[in-house]
Amino acid sequence: MKRHYLVYIFATSLLALTSCDDYLDKVPDDRAEVNTVDKVSKLLVSAYAQNNSNLILEMSSDNARDNGSTYDIAELEQEEAYLWKDQTSTDNDAAQSVWDACYMAAAHANQALAAIEEMGNPADMNAYRGEALLCRAWAHFQLANVFCLGYNPTTADTDMGLPYSLAPETLVKPDYQRGTMAELYKHISDDIEEGLPLIDDNIYTVPKYHFNKKAAYAFAARFNLFYQKWDKCIEYATAALGSNPSNNLRNWTHLVKELASDYETRCNAYINASENANFLLQTAYSSSGYILGAWSLGNRYGHDQPNIAKMETYRASGIWGDWDSPVNVGLLMSHSCWGPVQTLNISKYYGYFEYTDKVNRIGYRRNVYVQLCGDETLLCRAEAYAVKGDLANALKDMNLWLSTNTGSGMQTTQELVDLCYGTYDAETGTGMKYMDDGNGGPVVASADNGTAKKHLHPLGFTIDAEGSPQENMIQFILHMRRCQMMQEGGRWCDIKRWGIEIAHNREGQPDDKLLLDDPRRALQLPADVISAGLTPNPRNK
């Protein structure tokens, strides 16, 4: 049994939380009035989306491969995302459900903000106002990462954005316009800037499931990285990580070397609210814990070992050495993987099942996810430093990440980064190749040609030439980010931000190439939303 929202278009999702005087002249009981701190607090529990885009963004990225028709497809949206098709599925992991859930979350945030304003904005509501603003910004940021192109300051005034929900809807048929990316990002930024100073961890019973201070600053850091506000990214990442960032990084040695080699045990440890590295945890109705887990479900498309894991991601040779070397065990996460060779995944997300009828075994697939964490926030800061040309500070952050993510706690230098990620030298065998089709276009990863290094085409800013110390360092950071955010959809965002061209193999057909100007980099809006009048994303004929 799958859980489906009955809300299919933006207008309807907002109307779900409003009343109409012509329909109901008086409130039937006090539960419908949000007029106390306790009621606002309870309302904000619903201001976090109950569906997420992990599955469809992973399938869209170069973390997935077509393993052939001898293997099954778990969900229609899994295949549609891999083939970069406009999605027709309305299952829990489909674009439709992501749209509904995020706008529903924004609607709850707006209802809380309206209630606080009606109460006169009392001081004891400031922290809840801050949470509501961060939730509204987060919901729209998630939507932008799915349905919009990457932010490009040179085209943001013309690139299509999305409607930004700023208040509870009161019209039956409002006229929504998409606006521009510049407008959308400005709204997100405004909500973050207003909400950040108001966050107070003391109002939460379990802070990790809310926008606590660390989570709020980590979100601000990631958003400003995407917004190309490098100094703000560094400022907010530093606020999240504190004076000793190592205290907020995941203890992979404990996970891999001290815990039992048991998938469920390690997944539960990964999402544990007491883990310092975990800043924001969220639940979702989703099959991604099954498809992107150890269940051998949906093996037609996935992160396979020989062509991707061993050539491009966490089992690829790199500065950390070979993953199976007895001397240097490489990335520790590469030793905590389960699943068949077609879909080898890290022990992050266990597939849970919420029974509504145990006798008939009916219920919902659920997952708990780490949405924001110290390790990724550190890499946001490292990337911002690198783009600014501050390679020394970028290297410090990269070494912090390596210290907890590698078996030997290794450290690196600019010289080693250049040696590994620099221009390939056939004589010495050092450096990495850019594997392309001879015309600068992408090729599908395989055991013969896979490489972590991709041509970069940054959107609206420049970096030094390919093979330069700056470009080599960014290549390494993007490799670390790809490993760090595996199974979370983050790689798709980096592909868009850096203009990385990728290709997907298709059984019995030519490889499908996603080039820099391909409009499919923005997933199509849900069909019902387009039917309601919202302008669709363009598609090549």
Tab-separated table of N, CA and C in Angstrom, residues 57-67 82 301-304 308 444 482 486 503-505:
chain	number	residue	atom	x	y	z
A	57	LEU	N	16.351	12.034	-7.828
A	57	LEU	CA	17.571	12.777	-8.127
A	57	LEU	C	18.772	11.844	-8.239
A	58	GLU	N	18.808	10.778	-7.441
A	58	GLU	CA	19.879	9.790	-7.601
A	58	GLU	C	19.797	9.122	-8.965
A	59	MET	N	18.579	8.757	-9.373
A	59	MET	CA	18.399	8.098	-10.671
A	59	MET	C	18.717	9.051	-11.820
A	60	SER	N	18.528	10.339	-11.629
A	60	SER	CA	18.809	11.321	-12.679
A	60	SER	C	20.306	11.552	-12.842
A	61	SER	N	21.080	11.300	-11.801
A	61	SER	CA	22.489	11.660	-11.784
A	61	SER	C	23.365	10.582	-12.416
A	62	ASP	N	24.684	10.809	-12.368
A	62	ASP	CA	25.622	9.800	-12.861
A	62	ASP	C	25.959	8.774	-11.792
A	63	ASN	N	25.198	8.733	-10.712
A	63	ASN	CA	25.332	7.671	-9.716
A	63	ASN	C	24.535	6.433	-10.087
A	64	ALA	N	23.836	6.456	-11.207
A	64	ALA	CA	22.994	5.332	-11.607
A	64	ALA	C	23.382	4.853	-13.007
A	65	ARG	N	23.084	3.584	-13.268
A	65	ARG	CA	23.409	2.943	-14.532
A	65	ARG	C	22.314	1.943	-14.873
A	66	ASP	N	22.086	1.729	-16.162
A	66	ASP	CA	21.130	0.715	-16.618
A	66	ASP	C	21.832	-0.635	-16.615
A	67	ASN	N	21.390	-1.524	-15.717
A	67	ASN	CA	21.998	-2.849	-15.598
A	67	ASN	C	21.358	-3.894	-16.501
A	82	TYR	N	15.546	7.959	-14.448
A	82	TYR	CA	16.784	7.543	-15.097
A	82	TYR	C	16.780	7.917	-16.578
A	301	TYR	N	18.155	-0.232	-12.425
A	301	TYR	CA	18.908	1.027	-12.434
A	301	TYR	C	19.525	1.253	-11.057
A	302	GLY	N	20.824	1.516	-11.022
A	302	GLY	CA	21.408	1.746	-9.715
A	302	GLY	C	22.896	1.997	-9.754
A	303	HIS	N	23.438	2.176	-8.574
A	303	HIS	CA	24.855	2.473	-8.359
A	303	HIS	C	25.616	1.152	-8.359
A	304	ASP	N	26.115	0.749	-9.536
A	304	ASP	CA	26.740	-0.563	-9.628
A	304	ASP	C	28.205	-0.508	-9.215
A	308	ILE	N	30.727	2.129	-11.551
A	308	ILE	CA	30.605	3.423	-10.873
A	308	ILE	C	31.339	3.416	-9.541
A	444	VAL	N	29.503	7.174	-20.972
A	444	VAL	CA	28.993	6.415	-19.837
A	444	VAL	C	30.162	5.772	-19.098
A	482	ARG	N	30.476	13.938	-3.799
A	482	ARG	CA	29.729	12.857	-4.449
A	482	ARG	C	29.639	11.640	-3.535
A	486	MET	N	26.054	10.409	-1.338
A	486	MET	CA	25.526	9.233	-2.027
A	486	MET	C	24.194	8.810	-1.422
A	503	ALA	N	26.194	11.091	-19.147
A	503	ALA	CA	25.479	10.238	-20.101
A	503	ALA	C	24.913	9.032	-19.365
A	504	HIS	N	23.770	8.567	-19.810
A	504	HIS	CA	23.155	7.348	-19.294
A	504	HIS	C	23.114	6.297	-20.395
A	505	ASN	N	23.576	5.103	-20.052
A	505	ASN	CA	23.433	4.012	-21.022
A	505	ASN	C	21.998	3.510	-21.016
